[in-house]
PDB file of C-alpha atoms in Angstrom:
ATOM      1  CA  THR H   1      10.721  12.414  12.890  1.00 77.00           C
ATOM      2  CA  GLY H   2       8.455   9.440  13.570  1.00 84.00           C
ATOM      3  CA  GLY H   3       5.781  10.178  10.985  1.00 92.00           C
ATOM      4  CA  VAL H   4       4.043   7.887   8.520  1.00 95.00           C
ATOM      5  CA  VAL H   5       3.944   8.167   4.723  1.00 93.00           C
ATOM      6  CA  GLY H   6       0.709   6.867   3.217  1.00 92.00           C
ATOM      7  CA  PHE H   7       0.742   5.281  -0.227  1.00 92.00           C
ATOM      8  CA  ASN H   8      -2.387   6.406  -2.030  1.00 89.00           C
ATOM      9  CA  PHE H   9      -4.038   4.580  -4.900  1.00 91.00           C
ATOM     10  CA  TYR H  10      -4.479   7.489  -7.360  1.00 90.00           C
ATOM     11  CA  GLU H  11      -4.457   6.007 -10.873  1.00 89.00           C
ATOM     12  CA  ASN H  12      -2.182   8.691 -12.345  1.00 90.00           C
ATOM     13  CA  PHE H  13       0.481   7.752  -9.787  1.00 88.00           C
ATOM     14  CA  LEU H  14       0.150   3.993 -10.297  1.00 90.00           C
ATOM     15  CA  GLY H  15      -0.910   3.443 -13.902  1.00 85.00           C
ATOM     16  CA  LYS H  16      -2.648   0.326 -15.167  1.00 84.00           C
ATOM     17  CA  ASN H  17      -0.540  -2.168 -13.217  1.00 89.00           C
ATOM     18  CA  CYS H  18      -1.402  -0.757  -9.801  1.00 92.00           C
ATOM     19  CA  PHE H  19      -0.407  -3.787  -7.712  1.00 95.00           C
ATOM     20  CA  GLU H  20       3.039  -4.006  -9.312  1.00 95.00           C
ATOM     21  CA  LYS H  21       3.666  -0.267  -8.946  1.00 94.00           C
ATOM     22  CA  LEU H  22       2.625  -0.312  -5.279  1.00 94.00           C
ATOM     23  CA  TYR H  23       4.877  -3.307  -4.690  1.00 96.00           C
ATOM     24  CA  GLY H  24       7.812  -1.409  -6.212  1.00 95.00           C
ATOM     25  CA  ASN H  25       7.075   1.690  -4.127  1.00 94.00           C
ATOM     26  CA  ILE H  26       6.795  -0.385  -0.955  1.00 96.00           C
ATOM     27  CA  MET H  27      10.038  -2.223  -1.659  1.00 97.00           C
ATOM     28  CA  HIS H  28      11.826   1.063  -2.287  1.00 96.00           C
ATOM     29  CA  ALA H  29      10.563   2.492   1.013  1.00 95.00           C
ATOM     30  CA  LEU H  30      11.599  -0.682   2.835  1.00 96.00           C
ATOM     31  CA  GLU H  31      15.087  -0.462   1.318  1.00 96.00           C
ATOM     32  CA  LEU H  32      15.325   3.088   2.685  1.00 94.00           C
ATOM     33  CA  GLY H  33      14.456   1.831   6.174  1.00 91.00           C
ATOM     34  CA  GLY H  34      10.812   2.840   6.188  1.00 91.00           C
ATOM     35  CA  GLU H  35       9.356  -0.356   7.645  1.00 95.00           C
ATOM     36  CA  ASN H  36       7.888   1.510  10.627  1.00 96.00           C
ATOM     37  CA  HIS H  37       6.911   4.639   8.685  1.00 96.00           C
ATOM     38  CA  ILE H  38       4.800   3.543   5.689  1.00 95.00           C
ATOM     39  CA  ALA H  39       1.105   2.734   5.380  1.00 95.00           C
ATOM     40  CA  PHE H  40      -1.730   2.481   2.894  1.00 93.00           C
ATOM     41  CA  GLY H  41      -3.325   5.886   2.475  1.00 86.00           C
ATOM     42  CA  SER H  42      -5.732   4.896  -0.350  1.00 84.00           C
ATOM     43  CA  ASP H  43      -7.493   8.286  -0.814  1.00 83.00           C
ATOM     44  CA  PHE H  44     -10.860   6.647  -1.504  1.00 83.00           C
ATOM     45  CA  ASP H  45     -12.584   9.918  -0.691  1.00 83.00           C
ATOM     46  CA  GLY H  46     -11.680  11.961  -3.704  1.00 79.00           C
ATOM     47  CA  CYS H  47      -9.342  10.671  -6.381  1.00 85.00           C
ATOM     48  CA  THR H  48      -9.769   8.460  -9.420  1.00 87.00           C
ATOM     49  CA  ILE H  49      -8.577   4.924  -8.686  1.00 88.00           C
ATOM     50  CA  GLU H  50      -7.989   1.990 -11.058  1.00 85.00           C
ATOM     51  CA  LYS H  51     -10.629  -0.744 -10.894  1.00 87.00           C
ATOM     52  CA  CYS H  52      -8.199  -3.181  -9.254  1.00 87.00           C
ATOM     53  CA  LEU H  53      -8.299  -1.022  -6.080  1.00 89.00           C
ATOM     54  CA  ASP H  54     -11.363   1.191  -6.390  1.00 88.00           C
ATOM     55  CA  SER H  55     -13.078   0.029  -3.192  1.00 88.00           C
ATOM     56  CA  ILE H  56     -12.052  -1.043   0.277  1.00 89.00           C
ATOM     57  CA  ASP H  57     -13.057  -4.671  -0.330  1.00 91.00           C
ATOM     58  CA  LYS H  58     -10.387  -4.951  -3.049  1.00 91.00           C
ATOM     59  CA  THR H  59      -7.520  -4.187  -0.674  1.00 92.00           C
ATOM     60  CA  SER H  60      -7.526  -7.843   0.372  1.00 94.00           C
ATOM     61  CA  ASN H  61      -6.513  -8.679  -3.229  1.00 95.00           C
ATOM     62  CA  LEU H  62      -3.596  -6.263  -2.887  1.00 95.00           C
ATOM     63  CA  CYS H  63      -2.585  -7.865   0.410  1.00 97.00           C
ATOM     64  CA  ASP H  64      -2.689 -11.343  -1.147  1.00 97.00           C
ATOM     65  CA  TYR H  65      -0.548 -10.092  -4.035  1.00 97.00           C
ATOM     66  CA  LEU H  66       2.023  -8.550  -1.699  1.00 97.00           C
ATOM     67  CA  LEU H  67       2.236 -11.736   0.360  1.00 98.00           C
ATOM     68  CA  GLN H  68       2.788 -13.757  -2.820  1.00 98.00           C
ATOM     69  CA  ARG H  69       5.563 -11.346  -3.847  1.00 97.00           C
ATOM     70  CA  GLY H  70       7.363 -11.963  -0.545  1.00 97.00           C
ATOM     71  CA  ILE H  71       6.231  -9.148   1.724  1.00 97.00           C
ATOM     72  CA  SER H  72       6.014 -10.754   5.153  1.00 97.00           C
ATOM     73  CA  LYS H  73       2.805 -10.807   7.192  1.00 97.00           C
ATOM     74  CA  PRO H  74       4.344  -8.677   9.993  1.00 97.00           C
ATOM     75  CA  ILE H  75       5.345  -5.966   7.496  1.00 97.00           C
ATOM     76  CA  LEU H  76       1.968  -6.171   5.774  1.00 97.00           C
ATOM     77  CA  ASP H  77       0.265  -5.658   9.152  1.00 97.00           C
ATOM     78  CA  LYS H  78       2.374  -2.528   9.620  1.00 97.00           C
ATOM     79  CA  LEU H  79       1.302  -1.249   6.184  1.00 96.00           C
ATOM     80  CA  CYS H  80      -2.363  -2.012   6.765  1.00 95.00           C
ATOM     81  CA  TYR H  81      -2.788  -0.580  10.245  1.00 95.00           C
ATOM     82  CA  LEU H  82      -0.010  -0.878  12.834  1.00 97.00           C
ATOM     83  CA  ASN H  83       2.158   2.023  11.645  1.00 96.00           C
ATOM     84  CA  SER H  84      -0.819   4.359  11.474  1.00 94.00           C
ATOM     85  CA  LEU H  85      -2.098   3.154  14.826  1.00 95.00           C
ATOM     86  CA  ASN H  86       1.315   3.736  16.391  1.00 93.00           C
ATOM     87  CA  LEU H  87       1.338   7.273  14.984  1.00 92.00           C
ATOM     88  CA  PHE H  88      -1.997   8.063  16.631  1.00 91.00           C
TER      89      PHE H  88
END
C-alpha cells in the first residue's frame, strides 16, 4: 500500500551479531521486492540495544558494514532516509 517497514535495533530481535542479523533481514526484504519500502527504524527512544548500535553515531559503522557486504549506495540511501522521506 506504499508504506515503509522500519527495522529497529532491539537486542532481543537481533542478538549479539546485530550487523549480520540486520544484513540478513535487509536482504530478505530486498528479495521480497521491498527496496522502496524498508528503512532503519532504530527505536533509540525506548528499547535495549546492543553496544554495536546503541547510539546514532554508530549507525555509520552499520552503513560501512552493509556497503562492504554488497548493499549498494543507492539502496543504502533508501534505507537511511529516502524511503521514509518519500512516505512523508
